[in-house]
Coordinates of N, CA and C in Angstrom, one line a residue:
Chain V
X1 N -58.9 130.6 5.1 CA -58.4 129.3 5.4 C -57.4 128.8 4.3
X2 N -56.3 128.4 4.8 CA -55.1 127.7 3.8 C -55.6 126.6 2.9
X3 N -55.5 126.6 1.7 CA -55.7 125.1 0.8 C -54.9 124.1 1.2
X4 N -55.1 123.4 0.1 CA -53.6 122.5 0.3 C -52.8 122.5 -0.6
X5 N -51.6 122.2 0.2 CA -50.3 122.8 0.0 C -49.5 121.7 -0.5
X6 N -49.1 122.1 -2.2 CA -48.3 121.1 -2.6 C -46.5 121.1 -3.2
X7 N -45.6 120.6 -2.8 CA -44.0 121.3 -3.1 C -43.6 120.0 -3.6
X8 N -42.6 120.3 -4.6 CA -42.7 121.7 -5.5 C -43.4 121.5 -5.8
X9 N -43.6 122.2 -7.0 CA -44.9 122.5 -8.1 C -44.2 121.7 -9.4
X10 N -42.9 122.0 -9.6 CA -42.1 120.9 -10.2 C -40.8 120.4 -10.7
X11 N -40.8 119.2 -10.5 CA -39.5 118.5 -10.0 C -38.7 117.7 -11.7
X12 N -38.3 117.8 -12.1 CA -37.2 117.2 -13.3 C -36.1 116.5 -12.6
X13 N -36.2 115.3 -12.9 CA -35.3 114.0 -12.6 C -34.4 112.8 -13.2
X14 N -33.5 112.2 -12.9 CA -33.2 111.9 -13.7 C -33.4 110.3 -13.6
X15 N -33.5 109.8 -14.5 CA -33.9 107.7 -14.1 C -33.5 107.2 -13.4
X16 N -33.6 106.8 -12.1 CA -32.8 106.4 -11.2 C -32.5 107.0 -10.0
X17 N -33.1 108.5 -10.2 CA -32.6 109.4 -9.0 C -34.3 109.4 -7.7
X18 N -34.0 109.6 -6.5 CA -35.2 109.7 -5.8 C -35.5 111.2 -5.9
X19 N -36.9 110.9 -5.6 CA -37.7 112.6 -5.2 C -38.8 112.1 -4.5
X20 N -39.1 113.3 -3.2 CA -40.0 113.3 -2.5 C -40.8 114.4 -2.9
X21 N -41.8 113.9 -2.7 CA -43.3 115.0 -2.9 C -44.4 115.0 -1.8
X22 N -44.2 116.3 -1.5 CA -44.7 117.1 0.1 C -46.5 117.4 -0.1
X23 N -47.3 116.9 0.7 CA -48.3 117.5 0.7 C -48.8 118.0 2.2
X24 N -49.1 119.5 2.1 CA -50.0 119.7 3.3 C -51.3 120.0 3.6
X25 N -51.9 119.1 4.0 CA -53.6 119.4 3.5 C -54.0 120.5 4.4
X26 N -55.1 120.7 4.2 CA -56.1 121.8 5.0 C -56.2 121.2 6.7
X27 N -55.9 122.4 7.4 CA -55.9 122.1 8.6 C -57.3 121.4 9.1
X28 N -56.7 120.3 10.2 CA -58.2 119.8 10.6 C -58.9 118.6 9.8
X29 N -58.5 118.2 8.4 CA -58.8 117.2 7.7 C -58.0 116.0 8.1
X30 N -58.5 114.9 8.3 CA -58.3 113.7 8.9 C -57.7 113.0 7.6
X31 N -58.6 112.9 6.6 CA -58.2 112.2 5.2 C -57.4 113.4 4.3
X32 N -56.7 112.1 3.8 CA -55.5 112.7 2.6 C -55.6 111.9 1.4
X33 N -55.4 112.2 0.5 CA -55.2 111.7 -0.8 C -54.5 111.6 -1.8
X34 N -53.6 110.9 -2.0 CA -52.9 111.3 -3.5 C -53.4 110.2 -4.5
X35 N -53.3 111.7 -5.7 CA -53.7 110.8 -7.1 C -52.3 111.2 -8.3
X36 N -52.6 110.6 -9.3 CA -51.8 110.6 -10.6 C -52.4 111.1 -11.8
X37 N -51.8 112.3 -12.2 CA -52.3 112.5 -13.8 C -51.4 111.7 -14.5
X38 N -51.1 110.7 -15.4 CA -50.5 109.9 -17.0 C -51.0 111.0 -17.8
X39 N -50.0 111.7 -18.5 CA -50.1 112.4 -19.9 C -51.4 111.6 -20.8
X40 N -52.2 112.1 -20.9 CA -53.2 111.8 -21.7 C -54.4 110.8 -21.2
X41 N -54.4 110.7 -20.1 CA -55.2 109.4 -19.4 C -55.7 110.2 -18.2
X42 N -56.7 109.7 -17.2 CA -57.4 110.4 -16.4 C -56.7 110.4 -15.0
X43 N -57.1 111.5 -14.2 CA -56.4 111.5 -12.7 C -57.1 109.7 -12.2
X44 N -55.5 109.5 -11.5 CA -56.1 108.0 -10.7 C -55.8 108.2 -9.3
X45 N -56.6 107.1 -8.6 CA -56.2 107.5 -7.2 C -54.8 106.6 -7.1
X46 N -54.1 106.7 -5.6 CA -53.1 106.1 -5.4 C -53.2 105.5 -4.2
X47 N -53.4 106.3 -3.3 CA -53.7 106.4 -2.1 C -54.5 106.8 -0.9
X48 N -54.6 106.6 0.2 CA -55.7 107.1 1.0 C -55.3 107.4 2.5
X49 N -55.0 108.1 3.4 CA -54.7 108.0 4.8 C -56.2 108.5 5.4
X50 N -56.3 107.9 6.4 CA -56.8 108.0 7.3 C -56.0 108.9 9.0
X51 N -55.9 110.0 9.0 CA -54.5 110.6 9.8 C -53.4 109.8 9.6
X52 N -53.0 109.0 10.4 CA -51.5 108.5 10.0 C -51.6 107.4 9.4
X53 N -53.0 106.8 9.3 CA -52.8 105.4 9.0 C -53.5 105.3 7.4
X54 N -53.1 104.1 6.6 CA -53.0 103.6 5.0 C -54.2 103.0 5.3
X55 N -55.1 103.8 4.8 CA -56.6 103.3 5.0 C -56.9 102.2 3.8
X56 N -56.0 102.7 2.3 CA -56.1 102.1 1.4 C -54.9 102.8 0.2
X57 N -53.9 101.3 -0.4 CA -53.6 102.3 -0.8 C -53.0 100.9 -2.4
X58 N -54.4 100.7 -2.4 CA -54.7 100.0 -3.5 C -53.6 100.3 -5.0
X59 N -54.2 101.5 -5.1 CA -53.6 102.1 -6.8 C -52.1 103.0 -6.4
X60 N -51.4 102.6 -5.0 CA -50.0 102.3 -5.3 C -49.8 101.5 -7.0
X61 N -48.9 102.2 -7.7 CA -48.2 101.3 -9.0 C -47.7 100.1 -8.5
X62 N -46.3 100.5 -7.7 CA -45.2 99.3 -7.6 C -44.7 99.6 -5.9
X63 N -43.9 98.6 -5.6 CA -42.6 98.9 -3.9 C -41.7 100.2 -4.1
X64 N -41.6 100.7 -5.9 CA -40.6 101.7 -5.7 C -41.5 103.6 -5.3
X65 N -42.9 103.1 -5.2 CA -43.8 103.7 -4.5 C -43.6 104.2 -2.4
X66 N -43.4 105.1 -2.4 CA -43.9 105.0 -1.0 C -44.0 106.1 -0.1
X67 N -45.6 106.0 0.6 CA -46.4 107.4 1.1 C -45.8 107.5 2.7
X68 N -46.0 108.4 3.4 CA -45.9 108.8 4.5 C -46.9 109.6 5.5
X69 N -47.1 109.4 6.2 CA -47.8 110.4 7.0 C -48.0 110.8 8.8
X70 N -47.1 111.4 9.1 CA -46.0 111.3 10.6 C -46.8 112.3 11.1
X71 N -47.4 111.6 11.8 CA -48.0 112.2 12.8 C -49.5 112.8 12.5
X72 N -49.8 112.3 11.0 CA -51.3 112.8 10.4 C -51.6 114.3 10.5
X73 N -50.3 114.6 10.4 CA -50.6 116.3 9.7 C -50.4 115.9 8.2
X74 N -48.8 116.6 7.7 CA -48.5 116.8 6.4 C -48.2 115.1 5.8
X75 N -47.8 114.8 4.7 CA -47.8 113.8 3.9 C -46.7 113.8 3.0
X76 N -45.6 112.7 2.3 CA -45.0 112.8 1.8 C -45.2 111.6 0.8
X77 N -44.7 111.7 -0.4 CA -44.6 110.8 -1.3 C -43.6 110.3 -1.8
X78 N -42.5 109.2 -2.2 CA -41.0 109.3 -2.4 C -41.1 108.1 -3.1
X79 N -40.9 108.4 -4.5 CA -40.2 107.4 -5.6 C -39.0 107.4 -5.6
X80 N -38.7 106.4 -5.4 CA -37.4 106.1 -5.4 C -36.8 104.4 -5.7
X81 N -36.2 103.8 -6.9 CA -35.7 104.9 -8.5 C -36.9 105.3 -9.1
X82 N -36.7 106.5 -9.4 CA -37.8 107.1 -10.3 C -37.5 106.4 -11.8
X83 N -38.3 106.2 -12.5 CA -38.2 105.6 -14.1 C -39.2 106.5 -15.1
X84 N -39.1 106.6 -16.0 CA -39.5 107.4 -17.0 C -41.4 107.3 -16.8
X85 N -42.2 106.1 -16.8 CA -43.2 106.3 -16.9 C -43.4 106.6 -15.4
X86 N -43.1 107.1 -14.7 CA -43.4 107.8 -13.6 C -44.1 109.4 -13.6
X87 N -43.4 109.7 -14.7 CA -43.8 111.4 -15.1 C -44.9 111.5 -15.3
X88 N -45.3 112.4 -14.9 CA -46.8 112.9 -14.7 C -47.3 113.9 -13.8
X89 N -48.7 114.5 -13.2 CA -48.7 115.0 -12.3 C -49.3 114.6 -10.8
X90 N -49.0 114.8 -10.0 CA -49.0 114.5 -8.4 C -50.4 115.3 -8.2
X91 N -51.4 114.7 -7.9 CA -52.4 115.5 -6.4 C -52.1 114.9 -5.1
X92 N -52.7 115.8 -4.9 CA -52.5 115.7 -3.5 C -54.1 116.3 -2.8
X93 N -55.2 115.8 -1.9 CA -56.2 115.9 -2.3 C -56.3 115.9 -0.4
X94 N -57.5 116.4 0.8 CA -57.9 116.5 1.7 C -59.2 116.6 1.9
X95 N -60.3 115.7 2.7 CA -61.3 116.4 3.4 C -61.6 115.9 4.8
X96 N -62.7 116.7 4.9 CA -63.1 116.2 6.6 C -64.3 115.7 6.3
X97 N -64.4 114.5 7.2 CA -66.0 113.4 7.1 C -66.0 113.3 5.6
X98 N -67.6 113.7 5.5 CA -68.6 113.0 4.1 C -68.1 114.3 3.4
X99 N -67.5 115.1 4.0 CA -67.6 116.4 2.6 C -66.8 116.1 1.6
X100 N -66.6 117.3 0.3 CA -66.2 117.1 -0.8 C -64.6 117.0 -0.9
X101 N -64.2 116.4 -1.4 CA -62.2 116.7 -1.2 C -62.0 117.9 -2.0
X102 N -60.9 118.9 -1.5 CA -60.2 119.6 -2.0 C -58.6 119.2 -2.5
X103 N -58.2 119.7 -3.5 CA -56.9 119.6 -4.2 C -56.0 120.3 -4.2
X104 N -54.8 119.5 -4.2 CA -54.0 121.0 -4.6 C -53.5 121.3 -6.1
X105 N -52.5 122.4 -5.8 CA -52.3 122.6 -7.5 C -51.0 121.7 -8.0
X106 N -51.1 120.7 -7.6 CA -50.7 119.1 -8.3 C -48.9 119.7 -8.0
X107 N -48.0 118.4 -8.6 CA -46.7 118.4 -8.2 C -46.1 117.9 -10.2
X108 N -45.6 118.3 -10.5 CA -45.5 118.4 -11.9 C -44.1 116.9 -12.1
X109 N -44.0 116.1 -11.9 CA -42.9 115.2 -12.4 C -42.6 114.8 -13.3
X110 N -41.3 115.2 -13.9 CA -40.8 114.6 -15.3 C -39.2 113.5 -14.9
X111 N -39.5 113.1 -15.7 CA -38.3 111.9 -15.2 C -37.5 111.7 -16.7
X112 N -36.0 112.0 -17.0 CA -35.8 112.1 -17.9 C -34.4 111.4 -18.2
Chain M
X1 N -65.6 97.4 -11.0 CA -64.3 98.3 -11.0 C -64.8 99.3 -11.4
X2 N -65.1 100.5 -10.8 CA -66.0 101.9 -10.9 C -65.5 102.3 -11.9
X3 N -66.5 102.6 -13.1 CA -65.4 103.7 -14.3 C -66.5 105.0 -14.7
X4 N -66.1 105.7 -15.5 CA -66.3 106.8 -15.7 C -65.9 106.9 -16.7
X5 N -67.2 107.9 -17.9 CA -66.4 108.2 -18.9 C -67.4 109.2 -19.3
X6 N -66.5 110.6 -20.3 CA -66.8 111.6 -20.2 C -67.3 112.0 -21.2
X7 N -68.4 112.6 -21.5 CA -68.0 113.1 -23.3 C -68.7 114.2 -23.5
X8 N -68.8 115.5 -24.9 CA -67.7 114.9 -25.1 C -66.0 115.2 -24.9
X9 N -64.8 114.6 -25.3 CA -63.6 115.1 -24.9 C -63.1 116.2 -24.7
X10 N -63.7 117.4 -25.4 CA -63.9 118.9 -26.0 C -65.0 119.5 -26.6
X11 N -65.2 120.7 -26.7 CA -66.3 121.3 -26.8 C -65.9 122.8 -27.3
X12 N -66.4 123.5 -28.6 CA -66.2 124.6 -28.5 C -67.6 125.5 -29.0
X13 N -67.9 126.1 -28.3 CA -69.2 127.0 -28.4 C -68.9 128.8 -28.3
X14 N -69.8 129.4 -28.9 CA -69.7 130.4 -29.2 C -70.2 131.4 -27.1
X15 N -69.9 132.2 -26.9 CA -70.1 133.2 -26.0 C -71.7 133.2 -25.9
X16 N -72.4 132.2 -25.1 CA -73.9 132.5 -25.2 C -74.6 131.5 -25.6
X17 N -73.7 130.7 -26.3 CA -74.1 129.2 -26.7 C -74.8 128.1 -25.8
X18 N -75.3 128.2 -24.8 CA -75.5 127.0 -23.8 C -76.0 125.7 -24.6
X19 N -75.1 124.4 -23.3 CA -75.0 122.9 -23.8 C -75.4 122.2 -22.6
X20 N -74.6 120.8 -23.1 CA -74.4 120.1 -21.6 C -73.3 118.8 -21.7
X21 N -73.1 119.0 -20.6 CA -71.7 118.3 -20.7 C -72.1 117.0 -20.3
X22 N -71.8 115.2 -20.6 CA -72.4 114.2 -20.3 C -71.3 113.7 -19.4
X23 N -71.9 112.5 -18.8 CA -70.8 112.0 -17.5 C -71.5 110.2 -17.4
X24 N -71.5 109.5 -17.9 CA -71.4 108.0 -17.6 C -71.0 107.1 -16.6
X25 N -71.3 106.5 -15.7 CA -70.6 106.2 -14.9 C -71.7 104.5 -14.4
X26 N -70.3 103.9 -13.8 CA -71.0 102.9 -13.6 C -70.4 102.9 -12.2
X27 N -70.6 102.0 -10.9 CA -70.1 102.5 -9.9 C -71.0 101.0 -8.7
X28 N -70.4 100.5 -7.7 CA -71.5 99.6 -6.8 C -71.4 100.6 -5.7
X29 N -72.6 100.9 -5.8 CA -72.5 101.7 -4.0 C -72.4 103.1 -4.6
X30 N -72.8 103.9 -5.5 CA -72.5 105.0 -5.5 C -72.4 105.8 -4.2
X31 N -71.9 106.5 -3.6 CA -71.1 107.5 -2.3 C -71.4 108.7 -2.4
X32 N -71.9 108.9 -4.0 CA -71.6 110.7 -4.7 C -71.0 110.8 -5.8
X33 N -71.4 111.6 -6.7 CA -71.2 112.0 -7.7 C -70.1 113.4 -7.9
X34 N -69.0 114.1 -8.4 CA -68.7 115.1 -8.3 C -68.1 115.7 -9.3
X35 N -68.3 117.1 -9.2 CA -68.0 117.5 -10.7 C -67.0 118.6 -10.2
X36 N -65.8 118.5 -10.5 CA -64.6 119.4 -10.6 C -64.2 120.3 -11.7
X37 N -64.0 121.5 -11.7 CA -63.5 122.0 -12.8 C -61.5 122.2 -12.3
X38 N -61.4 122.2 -13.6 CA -59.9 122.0 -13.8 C -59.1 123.3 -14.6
X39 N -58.2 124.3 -13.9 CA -57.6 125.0 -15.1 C -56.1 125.0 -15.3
X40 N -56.1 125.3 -16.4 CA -54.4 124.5 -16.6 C -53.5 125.5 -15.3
X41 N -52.4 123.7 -15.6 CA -51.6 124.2 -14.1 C -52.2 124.0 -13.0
X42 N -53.1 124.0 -13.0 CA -53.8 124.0 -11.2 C -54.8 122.9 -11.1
X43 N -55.1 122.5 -9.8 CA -55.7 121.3 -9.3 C -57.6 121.3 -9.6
X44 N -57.7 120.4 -9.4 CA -59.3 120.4 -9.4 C -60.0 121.5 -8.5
X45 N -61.0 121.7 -8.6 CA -61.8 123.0 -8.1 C -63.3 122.6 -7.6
X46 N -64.2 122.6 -6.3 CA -64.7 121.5 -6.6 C -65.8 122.4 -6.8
X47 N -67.0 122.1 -8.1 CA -67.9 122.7 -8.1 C -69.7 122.0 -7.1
X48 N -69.7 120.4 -7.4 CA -71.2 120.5 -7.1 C -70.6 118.7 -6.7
X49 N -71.5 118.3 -5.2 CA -71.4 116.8 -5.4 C -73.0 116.4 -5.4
X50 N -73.7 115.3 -6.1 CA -74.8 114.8 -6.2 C -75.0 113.1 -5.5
X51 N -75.8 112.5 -5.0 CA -75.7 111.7 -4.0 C -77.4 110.8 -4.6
X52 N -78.1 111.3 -5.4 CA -79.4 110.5 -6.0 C -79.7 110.9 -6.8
X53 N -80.4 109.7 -7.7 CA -80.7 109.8 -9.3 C -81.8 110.7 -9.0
X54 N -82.2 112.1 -9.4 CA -83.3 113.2 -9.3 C -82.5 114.5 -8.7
X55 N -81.8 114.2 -8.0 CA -81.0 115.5 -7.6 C -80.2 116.6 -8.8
X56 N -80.4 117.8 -8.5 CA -80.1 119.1 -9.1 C -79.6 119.6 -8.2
X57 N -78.4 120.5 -8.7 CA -77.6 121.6 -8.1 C -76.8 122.5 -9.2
X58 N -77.3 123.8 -8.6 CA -76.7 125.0 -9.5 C -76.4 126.0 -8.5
X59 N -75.0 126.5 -9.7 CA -73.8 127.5 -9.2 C -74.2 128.2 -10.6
X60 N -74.2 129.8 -10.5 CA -74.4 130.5 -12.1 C -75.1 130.2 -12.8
X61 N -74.2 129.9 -13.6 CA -74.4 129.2 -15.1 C -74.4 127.9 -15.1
X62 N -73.9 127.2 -14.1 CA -73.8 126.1 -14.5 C -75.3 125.2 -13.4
X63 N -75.3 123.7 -14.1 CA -76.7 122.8 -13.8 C -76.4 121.5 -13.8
X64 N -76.1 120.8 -12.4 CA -75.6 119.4 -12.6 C -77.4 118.7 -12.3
X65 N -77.2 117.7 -13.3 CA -78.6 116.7 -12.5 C -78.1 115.3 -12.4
X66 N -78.6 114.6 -12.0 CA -77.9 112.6 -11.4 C -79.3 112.0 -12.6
X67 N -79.3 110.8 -12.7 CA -79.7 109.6 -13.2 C -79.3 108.8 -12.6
X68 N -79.5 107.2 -12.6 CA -78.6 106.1 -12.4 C -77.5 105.7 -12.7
X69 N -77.5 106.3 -14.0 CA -76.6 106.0 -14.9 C -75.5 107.0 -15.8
X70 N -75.9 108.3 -15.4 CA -75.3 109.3 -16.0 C -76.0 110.4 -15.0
X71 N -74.8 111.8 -15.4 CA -75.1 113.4 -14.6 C -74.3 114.1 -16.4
X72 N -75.2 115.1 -16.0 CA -75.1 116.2 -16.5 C -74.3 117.5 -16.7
X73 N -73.6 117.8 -16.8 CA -73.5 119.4 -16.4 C -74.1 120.6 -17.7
X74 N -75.0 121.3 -17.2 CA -75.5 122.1 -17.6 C -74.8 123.2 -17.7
X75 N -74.6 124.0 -18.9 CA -73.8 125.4 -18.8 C -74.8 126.8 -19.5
X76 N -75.2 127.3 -19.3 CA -76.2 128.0 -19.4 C -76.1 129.7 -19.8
X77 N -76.0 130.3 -21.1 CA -75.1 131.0 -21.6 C -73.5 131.6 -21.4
X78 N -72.9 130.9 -21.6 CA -71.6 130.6 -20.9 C -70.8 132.1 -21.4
X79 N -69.8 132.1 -20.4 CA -69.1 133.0 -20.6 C -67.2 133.0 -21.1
X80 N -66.6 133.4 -21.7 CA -65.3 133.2 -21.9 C -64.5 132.2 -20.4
X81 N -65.0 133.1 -19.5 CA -64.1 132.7 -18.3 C -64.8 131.2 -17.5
X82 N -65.7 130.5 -18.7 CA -65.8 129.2 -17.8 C -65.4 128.3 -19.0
X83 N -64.2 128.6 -19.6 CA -63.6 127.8 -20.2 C -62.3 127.5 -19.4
X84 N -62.4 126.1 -19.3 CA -62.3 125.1 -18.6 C -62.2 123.6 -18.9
X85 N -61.3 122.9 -18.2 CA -61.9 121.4 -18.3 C -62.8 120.7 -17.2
X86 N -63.7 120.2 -17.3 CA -64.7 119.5 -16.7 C -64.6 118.9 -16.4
X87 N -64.3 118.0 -14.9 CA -64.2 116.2 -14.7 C -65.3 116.5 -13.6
X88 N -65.6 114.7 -13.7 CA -66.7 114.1 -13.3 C -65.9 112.8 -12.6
X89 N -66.4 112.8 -11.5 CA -65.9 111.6 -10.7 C -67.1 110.9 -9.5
X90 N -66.4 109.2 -9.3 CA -67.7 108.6 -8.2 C -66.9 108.7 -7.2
X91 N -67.8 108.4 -6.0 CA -66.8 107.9 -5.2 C -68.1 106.3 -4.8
X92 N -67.7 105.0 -4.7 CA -68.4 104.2 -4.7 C -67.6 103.5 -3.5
X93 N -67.6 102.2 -3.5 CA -67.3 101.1 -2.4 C -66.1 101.7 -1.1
X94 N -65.3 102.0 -2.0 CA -63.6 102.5 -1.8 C -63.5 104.3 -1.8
X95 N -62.7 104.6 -1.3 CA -63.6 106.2 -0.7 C -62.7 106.5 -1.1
X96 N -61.3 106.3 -2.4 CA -61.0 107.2 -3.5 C -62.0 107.6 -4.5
X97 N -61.6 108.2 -5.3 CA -62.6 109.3 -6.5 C -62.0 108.2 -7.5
X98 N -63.1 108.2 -8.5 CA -62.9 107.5 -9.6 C -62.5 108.7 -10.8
X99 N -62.3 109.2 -11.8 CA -62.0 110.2 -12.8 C -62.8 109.8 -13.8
X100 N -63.4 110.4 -14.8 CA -63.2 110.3 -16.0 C -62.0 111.5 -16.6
X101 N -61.7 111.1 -18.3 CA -61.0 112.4 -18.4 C -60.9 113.3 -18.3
X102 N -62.5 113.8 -18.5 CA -62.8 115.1 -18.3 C -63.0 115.8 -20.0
X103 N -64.0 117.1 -20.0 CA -64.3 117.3 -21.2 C -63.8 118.7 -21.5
X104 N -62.9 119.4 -22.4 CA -62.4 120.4 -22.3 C -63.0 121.5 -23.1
X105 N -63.3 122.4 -21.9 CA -64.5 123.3 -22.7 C -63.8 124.9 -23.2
X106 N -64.2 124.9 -24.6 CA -63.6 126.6 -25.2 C -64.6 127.1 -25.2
X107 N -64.9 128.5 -24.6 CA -66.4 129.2 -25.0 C -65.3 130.7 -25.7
X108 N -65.5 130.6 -26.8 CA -65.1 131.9 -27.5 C -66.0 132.9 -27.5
X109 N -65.4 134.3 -27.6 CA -66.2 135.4 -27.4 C -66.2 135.9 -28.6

């Protein structure tokens, strides 16, 4: 069975410029999740879908924030302007029901 | 506002050395307890989730147990290759994961 799938792995940008960050969770999982590593601070959540719909998406930062999810398969994330404390790394996170989430191997963003 | 905190930050123990790693957490509604291992470059890994203060779960070497107020992880003469960082997370009201930092473990051989 496929994990979840996260592109790129990583992205270098410049202040001001957009980037989208792809996640494809594990087939069959209804919930998605993205979180944030901050250099030196702990993974935070961001967001939450419920298939296509923003079940919660509380620990959004700011409006230059914004998730997607068409058709409650894959997921996208797109800052846009990106700004420097933006850098960090991207999860991207899936499960089904009460079970445990799985992760992926995060989306690496530097904004420079 | 669920928090988590981990300690301690780091850890270096000798090949054989067994410890335990602590996890604090405050949480309304705890949902589950969960303990991820982490290796650089790559995403969380999920090892054990715990759901009541008395519960135990073991994988190897390793030994999570719940409290009210804290979990555990147990490492049980460890080996080079479970060096690692350790996070500990709730899931309580809001059905994201809470983090702590996580504890970064060296077991030298």
């Amino acid at each position: 069975e496929a994990g979840v799938t996260q592109f790129p792995s990583h992205s270098v940008i410049e202040k001001g410029q957009t980037v989208t960050l792809r996640c494809d969770p594990i087939s069959g999982h209804d919930n998605l999740y993205w979180y944030r590593r901050v250099m030196g601070k702990e993974i935070k959540f961001l967001l939450h879908f419920v298939k296509e719909s923003k079940q919660d998406e509380s620990g959004m930062p700011n409006n230059r924030f914004l998730a997607e999810r068409t058709g409650g398969t894959y997921s996208t994330l797109k800052v846009q302007p990106a700004e420097l404390e933006d850098s960090g790394v991207y999860f991207c996170a899936s499960r089904h029901s009460e079970t445990e989430a799985f992760f992926g191997q995060g989306t690496r963003l530097t904004v420079v | 506002e669920d928090q988590v905190t981990q300690s301690p930050e780091a850890l270096r123990l000798q090949e054989g050395e067994s410890s335990s790693l602590n996890c604090s957490y405050t949480v309304s509604g705890l949902r589950g307890l969960f303990w991820y291992r982490q290796d650089p470059g790559k995403g969380p890994e999920f090892l054990f989730t715990l759901y009541s203060a008395g519960e135990e779960k073991e994988k190897e070497r390793l030994k999570a147990t719940l409290t009210k107020k804290e979990s555990f992880l147990h490492i049980t003469a460890p080996k080079p290759e479970d060096s690692a960082t350790y996070l500990c997370a709730v899931r309580g009201g809001a059905d994201g994961l809470t983090f702590g930092k996580g504890t970064h473990l060296i077991i030298q051989p």
